[in-house]
Short mmCIF file of C-alpha atoms in Angstrom, two decimals:
data_model
loop_
_atom_site.label_atom_id
_atom_site.label_comp_id
_atom_site.label_asym_id
_atom_site.label_seq_id
_atom_site.Cartn_x
_atom_site.Cartn_y
_atom_site.Cartn_z
CA MET A 1 0.00 0.00 0.00
CA ALA A 2 1.28 3.49 -0.83
CA GLU A 3 2.50 5.76 1.96
CA LEU A 4 -0.40 7.37 3.80
CA TYR A 5 -0.16 11.13 4.31
CA ILE A 6 -2.20 13.35 6.60
CA THR A 7 -2.72 16.96 5.55
CA SER A 8 -1.78 19.81 7.86
CA GLN A 9 -5.43 20.77 8.19
CA LYS A 10 -6.47 17.23 9.10
CA LEU A 11 -3.55 16.97 11.55
CA VAL A 12 -4.74 20.15 13.29
CA GLU A 13 -8.29 18.78 13.45
CA THR A 14 -7.19 15.36 14.70
CA LEU A 15 -4.91 16.70 17.43
CA LYS A 16 -7.46 19.40 18.30
CA ILE A 17 -4.87 22.15 18.31
CA ALA A 18 -4.72 25.64 16.86
CA THR A 19 -3.23 26.13 13.41
CA GLN A 20 -0.56 28.34 14.97
CA ASP A 21 0.49 25.48 17.27
CA LEU A 22 1.39 23.40 14.23
CA ILE A 23 3.16 26.30 12.54
CA ASP A 24 5.16 26.98 15.71
CA ALA A 25 6.15 23.30 15.92
CA GLU A 26 7.25 23.28 12.28
CA GLU A 27 9.30 26.43 12.79
CA PHE A 28 10.91 24.89 15.86
CA PHE A 29 12.00 21.80 13.93
CA ASP A 30 13.22 23.90 11.00
CA SER A 31 15.25 26.24 13.20
CA ILE A 32 17.02 23.62 15.32
CA PRO A 33 17.94 20.70 12.99
CA ASP A 34 20.38 19.12 15.45
CA ASP A 35 17.98 19.09 18.38
CA GLU A 36 16.83 15.83 19.98
CA TRP A 37 13.62 16.23 17.99
CA GLU A 38 14.07 15.46 14.30
CA LEU A 39 11.73 15.95 11.37
CA THR A 40 13.12 14.99 7.95
CA GLN A 41 11.68 16.10 4.64
CA GLY A 42 11.04 13.14 2.36
CA LYS A 43 10.79 10.73 5.28
CA ASP A 44 8.47 12.47 7.72
CA TYR A 45 6.74 14.99 5.49
CA LYS A 46 6.52 16.45 2.01
CA VAL A 47 6.01 20.06 0.96
CA VAL A 48 2.90 20.33 -1.22
CA ASN A 49 3.06 24.08 -1.77
CA LYS A 50 6.55 25.55 -2.07
CA THR A 51 5.25 29.11 -1.93
CA THR A 52 3.45 28.76 1.41
CA GLY A 53 5.45 25.83 2.75
CA LEU A 54 2.27 23.80 3.30
CA ARG A 55 3.08 20.22 4.31
CA GLU A 56 1.58 16.76 4.46
CA TYR A 57 2.89 14.28 7.02
CA THR A 58 3.64 10.58 7.02
CA SER A 59 2.74 8.58 10.12
CA SER A 60 6.27 8.98 11.48
CA GLY A 61 6.21 12.74 10.95
CA ALA A 62 2.75 13.15 12.45
CA TYR A 63 3.73 11.04 15.46
CA THR A 64 6.83 13.20 15.96
CA ILE A 65 4.69 16.35 15.96
CA ALA A 66 2.29 14.73 18.43
CA ARG A 67 5.09 13.63 20.76
CA TYR A 68 6.67 17.08 20.64
CA LEU A 69 3.37 18.76 21.50
CA GLU A 70 2.82 16.32 24.37
CA ALA A 71 6.25 17.17 25.76
CA THR A 72 5.80 20.91 25.44
CA GLN A 73 2.09 21.33 26.20
CA LYS A 74 1.63 18.47 28.68
CA GLN A 75 -1.41 17.12 26.84
CA THR A 76 -2.12 13.69 25.33
CA PHE A 77 -2.09 13.76 21.52
CA TRP A 78 -0.70 10.31 20.75
CA GLN A 79 -3.95 8.37 21.13
CA ARG A 80 -5.88 10.80 18.93
CA LEU A 81 -3.35 10.43 16.14
CA THR A 82 -3.13 6.65 16.47
CA GLU A 83 -6.90 6.39 16.17
CA TRP A 84 -6.91 8.57 13.03
CA PHE A 85 -4.24 6.53 11.25
CA THR A 86 -5.82 3.24 12.28
CA HIS A 87 -9.26 4.36 11.11
CA THR A 88 -7.96 5.83 7.85
CA LYS A 89 -5.89 2.77 6.99
CA ARG A 90 -8.91 0.56 7.67
CA GLU A 91 -11.07 2.70 5.39
CA ILE A 92 -8.43 2.52 2.66
CA SER A 93 -8.34 -1.25 3.04
CA LYS A 94 -12.12 -1.39 2.70
CA ALA A 95 -11.89 0.77 -0.41
CA PHE A 96 -9.51 -1.79 -1.95
CA ILE A 97 -11.94 -4.58 -1.09
CA LYS A 98 -14.84 -2.67 -2.65
CA LYS A 99 -12.83 -2.22 -5.84
CA HIS A 100 -11.95 -5.92 -5.78
CA ILE A 101 -15.64 -6.80 -5.52
CA LEU A 102 -16.45 -4.38 -8.34
CA ASP A 103 -13.90 -6.07 -10.61
CA ASN A 104 -14.94 -9.62 -9.73
CA SER A 105 -18.72 -9.81 -9.57
CA SER A 106 -19.75 -10.17 -13.21
CA SER A 107 -21.90 -13.15 -12.16
CA LEU A 108 -24.18 -10.88 -10.11
CA ILE A 109 -27.83 -11.81 -10.47
CA LYS A 110 -31.05 -11.24 -8.57
CA ARG A 111 -33.25 -14.24 -7.86
CA ASN A 112 -36.19 -14.51 -5.47
CA GLY A 113 -35.58 -11.00 -4.18
CA GLN A 114 -31.92 -11.63 -3.32
CA PHE A 115 -28.60 -10.86 -4.96
CA PHE A 116 -26.29 -13.79 -5.68
CA VAL A 117 -22.65 -14.09 -6.80
CA SER A 118 -21.12 -17.21 -8.31
CA ARG A 119 -18.80 -19.52 -6.44
CA SER A 120 -15.92 -18.73 -8.82
CA ASP A 121 -16.30 -14.98 -8.30
CA LEU A 122 -16.45 -15.50 -4.55
CA VAL A 123 -13.20 -17.49 -4.61
CA THR A 124 -11.56 -14.47 -6.22
CA ILE A 125 -13.20 -11.96 -3.88
CA PHE A 126 -11.97 -13.82 -0.79
CA LYS A 127 -8.57 -14.36 -2.46
CA THR A 128 -8.72 -18.05 -1.70
CA ARG A 129 -8.90 -21.44 -3.42
CA SER A 130 -12.00 -23.31 -4.48
CA ASP A 131 -11.28 -26.20 -2.13
CA TYR A 132 -10.72 -23.84 0.80
CA LEU A 133 -14.02 -22.09 0.09
CA SER A 134 -15.67 -25.51 0.31
CA LYS A 135 -13.88 -26.10 3.60
CA MET A 136 -15.17 -22.78 4.96
CA ALA A 137 -18.69 -23.65 3.82
CA GLU A 138 -18.43 -26.92 5.75
CA HIS A 139 -17.12 -25.05 8.77
CA THR A 140 -20.03 -22.61 8.59
CA GLN A 141 -22.49 -25.51 8.78
CA LYS A 142 -21.14 -26.31 12.25
CA THR A 143 -21.64 -22.78 13.57
CA GLN A 144 -24.63 -21.11 15.18
CA TYR A 145 -25.59 -19.65 11.80
CA PRO A 146 -25.28 -22.39 9.14
CA LEU A 147 -25.79 -21.79 5.43
CA ILE A 148 -29.40 -22.34 4.36
CA LYS A 149 -30.19 -23.54 0.84
CA GLY A 150 -32.45 -21.14 -1.02
CA GLU A 151 -31.55 -18.34 1.35
CA ASP A 152 -27.76 -18.28 1.57
CA PHE A 153 -26.88 -20.32 -1.50
CA GLU A 154 -28.52 -21.86 -4.53
CA ASP A 155 -27.52 -23.96 -7.51
CA PHE A 156 -28.45 -22.04 -10.66
CA VAL A 157 -28.06 -24.55 -13.46
CA ASP A 158 -28.74 -21.89 -16.11
CA LYS A 159 -25.98 -19.67 -14.67
CA GLY A 160 -23.20 -22.19 -14.24
CA GLY A 161 -23.87 -23.69 -10.84
CA LEU A 162 -23.45 -22.69 -7.21
CA HIS A 163 -24.12 -19.08 -6.21
CA PHE A 164 -24.04 -17.42 -2.78
CA SER A 165 -26.34 -14.65 -1.60
CA LEU A 166 -25.20 -11.61 0.38
CA SER A 167 -26.33 -13.29 3.60
CA GLY A 168 -24.37 -16.39 2.64
CA ILE A 169 -21.27 -14.32 1.91
CA SER A 170 -21.62 -12.67 5.31
CA LYS A 171 -21.73 -16.06 7.04
CA LEU A 172 -18.73 -17.30 5.06
CA SER A 173 -16.91 -14.09 5.94
CA HIS A 174 -17.22 -14.89 9.65
CA SER A 175 -15.88 -18.40 9.09
CA PHE A 176 -12.96 -17.18 7.01
CA LYS A 177 -12.05 -14.56 9.62
CA GLU A 178 -12.26 -17.09 12.42
CA CYS A 179 -10.03 -19.61 10.66
CA GLN A 180 -7.28 -17.32 9.37
CA SER A 181 -3.98 -17.19 11.24
CA LYS A 182 -2.64 -14.00 9.63
CA LYS A 183 -4.08 -10.70 10.83
CA ASN A 184 -4.17 -9.18 7.34
CA ARG A 185 -6.18 -12.17 6.08
CA GLN A 186 -8.51 -11.95 9.06
CA GLU A 187 -9.19 -8.30 8.31
CA TRP A 188 -9.64 -8.82 4.57
CA CYS A 189 -12.07 -11.72 4.94
CA GLY A 190 -13.95 -10.03 7.76
CA ASP A 191 -14.28 -6.78 5.84
CA VAL A 192 -15.62 -8.59 2.76
CA GLY A 193 -18.70 -9.45 4.80
CA VAL A 194 -19.00 -5.86 6.00
CA VAL A 195 -18.71 -4.07 2.65
CA VAL A 196 -20.25 -6.54 0.18
CA GLY A 197 -23.85 -5.48 0.88
CA PRO A 198 -23.37 -1.72 0.48
CA GLN A 199 -21.06 -2.26 -2.50
CA ILE A 200 -23.54 -4.47 -4.34
CA SER A 201 -26.26 -1.89 -3.66
CA ASP A 202 -24.09 0.81 -5.22
CA ILE A 203 -23.28 -1.43 -8.19
CA VAL A 204 -26.95 -2.17 -8.82
CA ALA A 205 -27.80 1.53 -8.60
CA GLU A 206 -25.12 2.30 -11.20
CA ILE A 207 -26.39 -0.44 -13.54
CA GLN A 208 -29.89 1.04 -13.33
CA ASN A 209 -28.58 4.58 -13.84
CA ARG A 210 -26.63 3.41 -16.87
CA GLU A 211 -29.80 2.05 -18.47
CA LYS A 212 -31.43 5.44 -17.94
CA ARG A 213 -28.41 7.23 -19.44
CA ILE A 214 -28.56 5.01 -22.51
CA GLN A 215 -32.25 5.73 -23.03
CA THR A 216 -31.66 9.45 -22.51
CA ALA A 217 -28.86 9.43 -25.08
CA MET A 218 -31.07 7.59 -27.59
CA ASP A 219 -33.88 10.10 -27.12
CA LYS A 220 -31.49 13.04 -27.52
CA VAL A 221 -30.05 11.59 -30.72
CA LYS A 222 -33.48 11.29 -32.31
CA LYS A 223 -34.03 14.98 -31.56
CA ARG A 224 -30.55 15.81 -32.86
CA ASP A 225 -31.41 14.02 -36.10
CA HIS A 226 -34.81 15.79 -36.29
CA ASN A 227 -36.68 12.47 -36.04
CA THR A 228 -35.35 11.59 -39.47
CA CYS A 229 -33.80 8.34 -40.69
CA GLN A 230 -30.25 9.32 -41.55
CA VAL A 231 -30.01 6.68 -44.28
CA THR A 232 -33.32 7.00 -46.15
CA GLY A 233 -34.14 10.60 -45.28
CA GLN A 234 -37.64 9.65 -44.17
CA LYS A 235 -39.00 11.89 -41.43
CA LYS A 236 -41.42 11.07 -38.66
CA ASN A 237 -44.42 13.42 -38.52
CA ARG A 238 -48.08 13.42 -37.54
CA VAL A 239 -49.10 11.92 -40.88
CA ASP A 240 -46.27 9.46 -41.45
CA ARG A 241 -46.01 7.50 -38.19
CA LEU A 242 -42.55 6.27 -39.06
CA LYS A 243 -40.96 4.04 -36.41
CA LEU A 244 -37.44 5.12 -35.56
CA SER A 245 -34.57 3.43 -33.74
CA ALA A 246 -31.34 4.77 -32.31
CA HIS A 247 -28.61 2.57 -33.74
CA HIS A 248 -25.35 1.97 -31.87
CA LEU A 249 -22.50 2.27 -34.37
CA TYR A 250 -20.37 0.22 -32.00
CA SER A 251 -22.83 -2.32 -30.62
CA GLN A 252 -23.91 -2.37 -27.00
CA ASN A 253 -22.94 -6.00 -26.50
CA GLY A 254 -19.44 -5.57 -27.89
CA TYR A 255 -18.70 -2.02 -26.74
CA PRO A 256 -20.87 -1.37 -23.66
CA HIS A 257 -18.68 1.55 -22.56
CA LEU A 258 -19.95 3.49 -25.59
CA ALA A 259 -23.62 2.64 -25.15
CA ASP A 260 -24.59 6.03 -23.71
CA VAL A 261 -22.30 8.13 -25.94
CA GLU A 262 -24.32 10.26 -28.34
CA ASN A 263 -21.56 10.27 -30.96
CA ASN A 264 -21.99 6.50 -31.11
CA LEU A 265 -25.67 6.73 -32.02
CA LEU A 266 -27.54 7.35 -35.27
CA THR A 267 -31.27 7.58 -35.98
CA LEU A 268 -32.63 4.94 -38.36
CA ASP A 269 -35.94 3.73 -39.69
CA VAL A 270 -36.76 0.52 -37.79
CA GLU A 271 -36.84 -1.43 -41.06
CA VAL A 272 -33.36 -0.20 -42.01
CA HIS A 273 -32.14 -1.02 -38.51
CA GLU A 274 -33.49 -4.56 -38.68
CA ARG A 275 -32.17 -5.05 -42.20
CA PHE A 276 -28.66 -4.16 -41.03
CA HIS A 277 -28.67 -6.40 -37.96
CA GLN A 278 -30.69 -9.35 -39.23
CA ASP A 279 -29.83 -9.56 -42.92
CA TYR A 280 -26.43 -7.93 -43.15
CA MET A 281 -24.84 -8.88 -39.80
CA GLY A 282 -26.67 -12.18 -39.29
CA GLY A 283 -28.52 -11.44 -36.06
CA THR A 284 -28.93 -8.85 -33.31
CA THR A 285 -26.54 -10.70 -31.01
CA LYS A 286 -23.62 -10.27 -33.41
CA PRO A 287 -21.31 -7.40 -32.36
CA CYS A 288 -20.93 -4.68 -34.97
CA THR A 289 -18.70 -1.69 -35.58
CA ILE A 290 -18.95 1.59 -37.42
CA ASP A 291 -17.03 0.02 -40.32
CA ASP A 292 -19.73 -2.63 -40.64
CA PHE A 293 -22.37 0.06 -40.95
CA ILE A 294 -20.35 2.06 -43.46
CA SER A 295 -20.05 -1.07 -45.62
CA PHE A 296 -23.79 -1.67 -45.26
CA VAL A 297 -24.66 1.86 -46.40
CA GLN A 298 -22.29 1.67 -49.35
CA ALA A 299 -23.76 -1.68 -50.41
CA TYR A 300 -27.48 -0.89 -49.99
CA TYR A 301 -27.67 2.92 -50.13
CA PRO A 302 -24.74 3.91 -52.38
CA SER A 303 -26.23 7.30 -53.26
CA ASN A 304 -26.10 8.50 -49.65
CA ALA A 305 -22.53 9.75 -49.58
CA LYS A 306 -23.40 12.35 -46.95
CA VAL A 307 -24.03 9.82 -44.19
CA VAL A 308 -20.80 7.98 -45.05
CA ILE A 309 -18.87 11.23 -44.59
CA TRP A 310 -20.61 11.77 -41.23
CA LEU A 311 -19.86 8.20 -40.18
CA ASP A 312 -16.21 8.60 -41.07
CA ALA A 313 -16.06 11.76 -38.95
CA GLN A 314 -17.64 9.92 -36.00
CA LYS A 315 -15.13 7.13 -36.43
CA ARG A 316 -12.34 9.62 -35.89
CA VAL A 317 -14.08 11.10 -32.85
CA LEU A 318 -14.63 7.70 -31.25
CA GLY A 319 -11.06 6.61 -31.93
CA ASN A 320 -10.20 2.94 -31.95
CA PRO A 321 -12.31 1.40 -29.17
CA GLN A 322 -11.55 -2.12 -28.05
CA PRO A 323 -14.37 -4.62 -27.51
CA GLU A 324 -15.16 -5.98 -24.07
CA ASP A 325 -14.66 -9.65 -23.27
CA GLN A 326 -18.19 -11.00 -23.71
CA ARG A 327 -17.30 -14.21 -21.91
CA LYS A 328 -16.89 -12.28 -18.66
CA PRO A 329 -18.40 -8.80 -18.99
CA HIS A 330 -17.78 -6.21 -16.31
CA VAL A 331 -20.55 -6.13 -13.74
CA LEU A 332 -21.41 -2.49 -14.55
CA TYR A 333 -22.28 -3.53 -18.10
CA LEU A 334 -24.78 -6.20 -17.10
CA PRO A 335 -28.33 -5.61 -18.33
CA ALA A 336 -30.57 -4.07 -15.70
CA SER A 337 -32.97 -7.00 -16.13
CA ARG A 338 -30.47 -9.19 -14.24
CA VAL A 339 -30.58 -7.11 -11.09
CA ILE A 340 -34.16 -5.84 -10.83
#
């Protein structure tokens, strides 16, 4: 883990001292370098503003300041500082665990009102082995709160097998923590059970918000294109009830990170849209790119050079996006239907 720094302002707040007390202490250390009290730049602190001399302190530097103030002011500062560093380091550790869950929960699914994660994802989240997870599951069955089928775990044949619910993960977390010999492993496994619920809630909220952003982008693009098919030129009006679609130039399934980007969308007549996906690409599940659509327009609508020019311009704007691994999509790109 990278070195943890505490800002001067936070140090003042934590020690409950006046700003001038800290400035006086800094000036003391700067003026008497050979004194019994030592504060070394690069080791104990770093200067973040050379003009004002504003500093941020490492744990060793902050502790030195606290000890100096205790000696000169006859007050207890050490415990306050220790509590701050302990709390902050714990929160940083939890943040790492949350990120680890975010990166390893693509199996997330909601069934019977509960959220479940696959066994394989859980092995990764706990940073363990499959056989050891089984051992912890067996251990949990001997505790006061055993795993209950249908509530804490379930075998989803259509989703690859065994999945654990948030309550099941919490129970496993207690078993892991109880059986670990290393303190860092105890804390990691214990904190998984603490943060997994709130983290999954935040993930689900983001998935739902993403769906809304995609729909908003599609609606905006239709307005941008004046409710007109950009290939045929047909316009939707009160007489001609033309059905329009917002087409993703880089498909949602292959390039989900571009799904809510307006530059990646183009308004099409539904029939043109279906003709491209079904007839030209071979099905709506086939990933497509802007080059595929350019080829389609040139083959079926060769007189529409204007849209090809526009498409080429969008291609330059969007750059060279890389497709997502569809075998294991990121959890944030899961369809909202899986988690509602």
